[in-house]
Amino acid sequence: MEKISIAHLGNAHSDWLRGLDFYKQEIKILKSRLTEIAGKNSGQDVMVEVERYENQFEIQAENIHRLTHDIKSNVKVAGRESQNSGAGYIDGILLDQHNSLGQRYITEEKTINELRHSFNEFASGWM
């Protein structure tokens, strides 16, 4: 059975959690800019886009919350497993979960970056 050091996982988990915290703060900033655009422009075409971005920001904020929770849960389980092994290693099942979380993080990061780019193009026309 494949085993991996808990130190390797801990570094990745920390990086992901810092990244998610950054994106959480960035979404707040984007929401603030969206509110500013909505306050200055009341046309129907603008409001449709404002609502669309507002919904997307909420969805991504929820995705960040859920992924953060799942990563923290994985950290706890991996810590217990590492202590039980006595050597600071976890087994392949937890490694698979870790890798799955890594893929989710990469997907979320890509989604947020695409959303930010799209929003900035929209905002540049209305600010």
Coordinates of N, CA, C and O in Angstrom, one line a residue:
M1 N 0.8 -1.2 0.0 CA 0.0 0.0 0.0 C 0.9 1.2 0.0 O 1.8 1.3 0.8
E2 N 0.6 2.2 -0.9 CA 1.3 3.4 -1.0 C 1.2 4.3 0.3 O 0.1 4.4 0.8
K3 N 2.3 4.9 0.7 CA 2.2 5.8 1.9 C 3.0 7.0 1.5 O 3.9 7.0 0.7
I4 N 2.6 8.1 2.1 CA 3.2 9.4 1.9 C 3.4 10.2 3.2 O 2.6 10.0 4.1
S5 N 4.4 11.0 3.2 CA 4.7 11.8 4.4 C 3.6 12.8 4.7 O 3.2 13.5 3.7
I6 N 3.2 13.0 5.9 CA 2.2 14.0 6.3 C 2.7 15.4 6.0 O 2.0 16.3 5.7
A7 N 4.1 15.6 6.1 CA 4.6 16.9 5.8 C 4.3 17.4 4.4 O 4.0 18.6 4.2
H8 N 4.4 16.5 3.5 CA 4.1 16.9 2.1 C 2.6 17.4 2.0 O 2.4 18.4 1.3
L9 N 1.7 16.6 2.6 CA 0.3 17.0 2.5 C 0.1 18.3 3.3 O -0.7 19.2 2.8
G10 N 0.7 18.5 4.4 CA 0.5 19.7 5.2 C 0.9 21.0 4.4 O 0.2 22.0 4.5
N11 N 2.0 20.9 3.7 CA 2.4 22.0 2.9 C 1.4 22.4 1.8 O 1.0 23.5 1.6
A12 N 0.9 21.3 1.1 CA -0.1 21.5 0.1 C -1.4 22.1 0.7 O -2.0 23.1 0.1
H13 N -1.8 21.5 1.8 CA -3.1 22.0 2.4 C -2.9 23.5 2.8 O -3.8 24.3 2.6
S14 N -1.8 23.8 3.4 CA -1.6 25.2 3.8 C -1.6 26.2 2.5 O -2.2 27.2 2.6
D15 N -1.0 25.7 1.5 CA -1.0 26.6 0.2 C -2.4 26.7 -0.3 O -2.8 27.8 -0.7
W16 N -3.2 25.7 -0.3 CA -4.6 25.7 -0.8 C -5.4 26.6 0.1 O -6.2 27.4 -0.4
L17 N -5.3 26.5 1.4 CA -6.1 27.3 2.3 C -5.7 28.8 2.2 O -6.6 29.7 2.2
R18 N -4.4 29.1 2.0 CA -4.1 30.5 1.8 C -4.6 31.0 0.5 O -5.1 32.1 0.4
G19 N -4.5 30.2 -0.6 CA -5.1 30.6 -1.9 C -6.6 30.8 -1.8 O -7.1 31.8 -2.3
L20 N -7.3 29.9 -1.1 CA -8.8 30.1 -1.0 C -9.1 31.3 -0.2 O -10.1 32.0 -0.5
D21 N -8.3 31.6 0.8 CA -8.6 32.9 1.6 C -8.4 34.1 0.7 O -9.1 35.1 0.8
F22 N -7.3 34.1 -0.1 CA -7.1 35.2 -1.1 C -8.3 35.3 -2.0 O -8.8 36.4 -2.2
Y23 N -8.8 34.2 -2.6 CA -9.9 34.3 -3.5 C -11.2 34.8 -2.8 O -12.0 35.5 -3.4
K24 N -11.3 34.4 -1.6 CA -12.5 34.8 -0.8 C -12.5 36.3 -0.6 O -13.5 37.0 -0.8
Q25 N -11.3 36.9 -0.3 CA -11.2 38.3 -0.2 C -11.3 39.0 -1.5 O -11.9 40.1 -1.6
E26 N -10.8 38.4 -2.6 CA -10.9 39.0 -3.9 C -12.4 39.1 -4.3 O -12.8 40.1 -4.9
I27 N -13.2 38.0 -4.0 CA -14.6 38.1 -4.4 C -15.3 39.2 -3.7 O -16.1 39.9 -4.2
K28 N -14.9 39.5 -2.4 CA -15.5 40.6 -1.7 C -15.2 41.9 -2.4 O -16.1 42.8 -2.5
I29 N -14.0 42.1 -2.9 CA -13.6 43.3 -3.6 C -14.4 43.4 -4.9 O -14.9 44.5 -5.3
L30 N -14.5 42.3 -5.7 CA -15.3 42.3 -6.9 C -16.7 42.6 -6.6 O -17.4 43.4 -7.4
K31 N -17.3 42.1 -5.6 CA -18.7 42.4 -5.2 C -18.8 43.9 -4.9 O -19.8 44.5 -5.3
S32 N -17.9 44.5 -4.3 CA -17.9 45.9 -4.0 C -17.9 46.7 -5.3 O -18.6 47.7 -5.4
R33 N -17.0 46.3 -6.2 CA -17.0 47.0 -7.5 C -18.3 46.8 -8.2 O -18.8 47.8 -8.9
L34 N -18.9 45.7 -8.1 CA -20.2 45.4 -8.8 C -21.3 46.3 -8.2 O -22.1 46.9 -8.9
T35 N -21.3 46.5 -6.9 CA -22.2 47.4 -6.2 C -22.1 48.8 -6.7 O -23.0 49.5 -6.9
E36 N -20.8 49.2 -6.9 CA -20.5 50.5 -7.4 C -21.1 50.7 -8.8 O -21.7 51.7 -9.1
I37 N -20.9 49.7 -9.6 CA -21.4 49.8 -11.0 C -22.9 49.8 -11.0 O -23.5 50.6 -11.7
A38 N -23.6 49.0 -10.2 CA -25.0 49.0 -10.1 C -25.6 50.3 -9.6 O -26.6 50.8 -10.0
G39 N -24.8 51.0 -8.7 CA -25.3 52.3 -8.2 C -25.2 53.4 -9.2 O -26.0 54.4 -9.1
K40 N -24.3 53.3 -10.1 CA -24.0 54.3 -11.1 C -24.8 54.1 -12.4 O -24.9 55.0 -13.2
N41 N -25.3 52.9 -12.6 CA -25.9 52.5 -13.9 C -27.2 51.7 -13.7 O -27.1 50.6 -13.1
S42 N -28.3 52.3 -14.1 CA -29.5 51.6 -13.8 C -30.2 51.0 -15.0 O -31.3 50.6 -15.0
G43 N -29.5 51.0 -16.1 CA -30.1 50.5 -17.4 C -30.3 49.0 -17.3 O -29.6 48.3 -16.6
Q44 N -31.3 48.6 -18.0 CA -31.7 47.1 -18.0 C -30.6 46.2 -18.4 O -30.3 45.2 -17.8
D45 N -29.8 46.6 -19.5 CA -28.7 45.8 -19.9 C -27.6 45.6 -18.9 O -27.1 44.5 -18.7
V46 N -27.4 46.7 -18.2 CA -26.4 46.6 -17.1 C -26.9 45.8 -15.9 O -26.1 45.0 -15.4
M47 N -28.1 46.0 -15.6 CA -28.7 45.2 -14.4 C -28.7 43.7 -14.6 O -28.6 43.0 -13.7
V48 N -29.0 43.3 -15.9 CA -28.9 41.9 -16.2 C -27.5 41.3 -15.9 O -27.4 40.3 -15.3
E49 N -26.5 42.0 -16.4 CA -25.2 41.6 -16.1 C -24.8 41.7 -14.7 O -24.1 40.8 -14.1
V50 N -25.2 42.7 -14.0 CA -25.0 42.8 -12.5 C -25.5 41.6 -11.8 O -24.9 41.0 -11.0
E51 N -26.8 41.3 -12.1 CA -27.4 40.1 -11.5 C -26.6 38.8 -11.8 O -26.4 38.0 -10.9
R52 N -26.2 38.7 -13.0 CA -25.4 37.5 -13.4 C -24.1 37.4 -12.6 O -23.8 36.3 -12.1
Y53 N -23.4 38.5 -12.5 CA -22.1 38.4 -11.8 C -22.4 38.3 -10.3 O -21.6 37.6 -9.6
E54 N -23.4 38.9 -9.8 CA -23.7 38.7 -8.4 C -24.0 37.2 -8.1 O -23.5 36.7 -7.1
N55 N -24.7 36.6 -8.9 CA -25.0 35.1 -8.7 C -23.7 34.3 -8.8 O -23.5 33.4 -8.0
Q56 N -22.9 34.6 -9.8 CA -21.6 33.9 -10.0 C -20.7 34.1 -8.7 O -20.0 33.2 -8.3
F57 N -20.6 35.3 -8.2 CA -19.8 35.6 -7.0 C -20.3 34.8 -5.8 O -19.5 34.2 -5.1
E58 N -21.6 34.7 -5.7 CA -22.2 33.9 -4.6 C -21.9 32.4 -4.7 O -21.5 31.8 -3.8
I59 N -22.0 31.9 -5.9 CA -21.7 30.5 -6.2 C -20.2 30.2 -5.9 O -19.9 29.3 -5.2
Q60 N -19.3 31.1 -6.3 CA -17.9 30.9 -6.1 C -17.6 31.0 -4.6 O -16.7 30.3 -4.1
A61 N -18.2 32.0 -3.9 CA -18.0 32.1 -2.5 C -18.4 30.8 -1.7 O -17.7 30.4 -0.8
E62 N -19.5 30.2 -2.2 CA -20.0 29.0 -1.5 C -19.0 27.8 -1.9 O -18.7 27.0 -1.0
N63 N -18.6 27.8 -3.1 CA -17.6 26.8 -3.5 C -16.3 26.9 -2.7 O -15.8 25.9 -2.2
I64 N -15.9 28.1 -2.4 CA -14.7 28.3 -1.6 C -14.9 27.8 -0.2 O -14.1 27.1 0.4
H65 N -16.1 28.2 0.3 CA -16.4 27.8 1.7 C -16.4 26.2 1.8 O -15.9 25.7 2.7
R66 N -17.1 25.6 0.9 CA -17.2 24.1 0.9 C -15.8 23.5 0.7 O -15.5 22.5 1.5
L67 N -15.0 24.0 -0.2 CA -13.7 23.4 -0.4 C -12.8 23.6 0.8 O -12.0 22.7 1.2
T68 N -12.9 24.8 1.4 CA -12.1 25.1 2.6 C -12.5 24.1 3.7 O -11.6 23.5 4.4
H69 N -13.7 23.9 3.9 CA -14.2 22.9 4.9 C -13.7 21.5 4.6 O -13.2 20.8 5.5
D70 N -13.7 21.1 3.4 CA -13.3 19.7 3.0 C -11.8 19.6 3.2 O -11.3 18.5 3.7
I71 N -11.0 20.6 2.9 CA -9.6 20.6 3.1 C -9.2 20.5 4.6 O -8.4 19.6 5.0
K72 N -9.9 21.3 5.4 CA -9.7 21.2 6.9 C -10.1 19.9 7.4 O -9.4 19.4 8.3
S73 N -11.1 19.3 6.9 CA -11.5 17.9 7.4 C -10.4 16.9 7.0 O -10.1 16.0 7.8
N74 N -9.9 17.0 5.8 CA -8.9 16.1 5.4 C -7.6 16.3 6.2 O -6.9 15.3 6.5
V75 N -7.3 17.5 6.6 CA -6.1 17.8 7.5 C -6.3 17.0 8.8 O -5.4 16.4 9.3
K76 N -7.5 17.1 9.4 CA -7.8 16.5 10.7 C -7.6 14.9 10.5 O -7.0 14.3 11.4
V77 N -8.2 14.4 9.5 CA -8.2 12.9 9.3 C -6.7 12.5 9.1 O -6.3 11.5 9.6
A78 N -6.0 13.2 8.2 CA -4.6 12.9 7.9 C -3.8 13.0 9.2 O -2.9 12.1 9.4
G79 N -4.0 14.0 10.0 CA -3.3 14.1 11.2 C -3.5 12.9 12.2 O -2.5 12.4 12.7
R80 N -4.7 12.5 12.3 CA -5.0 11.3 13.1 C -4.4 10.1 12.5 O -3.8 9.3 13.3
E81 N -4.5 9.9 11.2 CA -3.9 8.8 10.6 C -2.3 8.7 10.8 O -1.7 7.7 11.0
S82 N -1.7 9.9 10.6 CA -0.3 10.0 10.8 C 0.1 9.7 12.2 O 1.1 8.9 12.4
Q83 N -0.6 10.1 13.2 CA -0.3 9.8 14.6 C -0.5 8.3 14.9 O 0.3 7.7 15.5
N84 N -1.5 7.7 14.3 CA -1.8 6.3 14.5 C -0.7 5.4 13.8 O -0.4 4.3 14.3
S85 N -0.1 5.9 12.7 CA 0.9 5.1 12.0 C 2.2 5.2 12.8 O 3.1 4.3 12.6
G86 N 2.4 6.2 13.6 CA 3.6 6.4 14.4 C 4.8 6.8 13.6 O 5.8 7.2 14.2
A87 N 4.7 6.8 12.3 CA 5.9 7.2 11.5 C 5.7 8.5 10.7 O 6.5 8.9 9.9
G88 N 4.5 9.1 10.9 CA 4.2 10.3 10.1 C 3.8 10.1 8.7 O 4.0 11.0 7.9
Y89 N 3.2 9.0 8.4 CA 2.8 8.7 7.1 C 1.3 8.4 7.0 O 0.7 8.0 8.0
I90 N 0.7 8.6 5.8 CA -0.7 8.3 5.7 C -0.8 7.2 4.5 O 0.1 7.1 3.7
D91 N -2.0 6.6 4.4 CA -2.1 5.5 3.4 C -2.7 6.1 2.1 O -3.0 7.3 2.0
G92 N -2.8 5.2 1.1 CA -3.2 5.6 -0.2 C -4.6 6.2 -0.3 O -4.9 7.0 -1.2
I93 N -5.5 5.7 0.5 CA -6.9 6.2 0.5 C -6.9 7.7 0.8 O -7.5 8.5 0.1
L94 N -6.2 8.1 1.9 CA -6.2 9.5 2.2 C -5.4 10.3 1.1 O -5.7 11.5 0.8
L95 N -4.4 9.7 0.5 CA -3.7 10.3 -0.6 C -4.6 10.6 -1.8 O -4.6 11.6 -2.4
D96 N -5.5 9.6 -2.1 CA -6.4 9.8 -3.1 C -7.4 11.0 -2.8 O -7.7 11.8 -3.7
Q97 N -7.8 11.0 -1.6 CA -8.7 12.2 -1.2 C -7.9 13.5 -1.3 O -8.5 14.5 -1.8
H98 N -6.7 13.5 -0.9 CA -5.8 14.7 -1.0 C -5.7 15.1 -2.5 O -5.9 16.3 -2.8
N99 N -5.4 14.1 -3.4 CA -5.3 14.4 -4.8 C -6.6 15.0 -5.4 O -6.6 15.9 -6.2
S100 N -7.7 14.4 -4.9 CA -9.0 14.9 -5.4 C -9.2 16.4 -4.9 O -9.7 17.2 -5.7
L101 N -8.9 16.7 -3.7 CA -9.0 18.0 -3.2 C -8.1 19.0 -4.0 O -8.4 20.1 -4.3
G102 N -6.9 18.5 -4.4 CA -6.0 19.3 -5.2 C -6.6 19.6 -6.6 O -6.5 20.7 -7.1
Q103 N -7.3 18.6 -7.2 CA -7.9 18.9 -8.4 C -9.1 19.9 -8.3 O -9.3 20.7 -9.1
R104 N -9.8 19.7 -7.2 CA -10.9 20.7 -6.9 C -10.4 22.1 -6.8 O -10.9 23.1 -7.2
Y105 N -9.2 22.2 -6.1 CA -8.6 23.5 -5.9 C -8.2 24.1 -7.2 O -8.5 25.3 -7.5
I106 N -7.5 23.3 -8.1 CA -7.1 23.8 -9.4 C -8.3 24.3 -10.2 O -8.3 25.3 -10.9
T107 N -9.4 23.5 -10.2 CA -10.6 23.8 -10.9 C -11.2 25.1 -10.4 O -11.6 26.0 -11.2
E108 N -11.3 25.3 -9.1 CA -11.8 26.5 -8.5 C -11.0 27.7 -8.8 O -11.5 28.8 -9.1
E109 N -9.7 27.5 -8.7 CA -8.7 28.6 -9.1 C -8.9 29.1 -10.5 O -9.0 30.3 -10.8
K110 N -9.1 28.1 -11.4 CA -9.3 28.4 -12.8 C -10.6 29.2 -13.0 O -10.7 30.2 -13.8
T111 N -11.6 28.7 -12.4 CA -13.0 29.3 -12.5 C -13.0 30.7 -12.0 O -13.5 31.6 -12.7
I112 N -12.4 30.9 -10.9 CA -12.3 32.3 -10.3 C -11.5 33.2 -11.2 O -11.9 34.4 -11.4
N113 N -10.4 32.8 -11.7 CA -9.6 33.6 -12.6 C -10.3 34.0 -13.9 O -10.3 35.1 -14.3
E114 N -11.1 33.0 -14.4 CA -11.9 33.3 -15.6 C -13.0 34.3 -15.3 O -13.3 35.2 -16.1
L115 N -13.6 34.1 -14.1 CA -14.7 35.0 -13.7 C -14.2 36.4 -13.5 O -14.8 37.4 -13.9
R116 N -13.0 36.5 -12.9 CA -12.4 37.8 -12.6 C -12.1 38.5 -13.9 O -12.4 39.7 -14.1
H117 N -11.5 37.8 -14.9 CA -11.2 38.4 -16.2 C -12.4 38.9 -16.9 O -12.5 40.0 -17.4
S118 N -13.5 38.0 -16.9 CA -14.7 38.4 -17.5 C -15.3 39.6 -16.9 O -15.8 40.6 -17.5
F119 N -15.3 39.6 -15.5 CA -15.9 40.7 -14.8 C -15.1 42.0 -15.1 O -15.7 43.1 -15.3
N120 N -13.8 41.9 -15.1 CA -13.0 43.1 -15.3 C -13.3 43.7 -16.7 O -13.3 44.9 -16.9
E121 N -13.5 42.9 -17.7 CA -13.9 43.4 -19.0 C -15.2 44.1 -19.0 O -15.4 45.1 -19.6
F122 N -16.2 43.5 -18.3 CA -17.5 44.1 -18.1 C -17.4 45.4 -17.4 O -17.9 46.5 -17.8
A123 N -16.6 45.4 -16.3 CA -16.5 46.6 -15.4 C -15.8 47.7 -16.1 O -16.2 48.9 -15.9
S124 N -14.9 47.4 -17.0 CA -14.1 48.5 -17.7 C -15.0 49.3 -18.6 O -14.8 50.5 -18.8
G125 N -16.1 48.8 -19.0 CA -17.1 49.5 -19.8 C -18.1 50.3 -19.0 O -18.7 51.2 -19.6
W126 N -18.1 50.1 -17.7 CA -19.2 50.8 -16.9 C -18.6 51.6 -15.8 O -19.4 52.2 -15.1
M127 N -17.4 51.6 -15.5 CA -16.8 52.3 -14.4 C -16.2 53.6 -14.8 O -15.8 53.9 -15.9

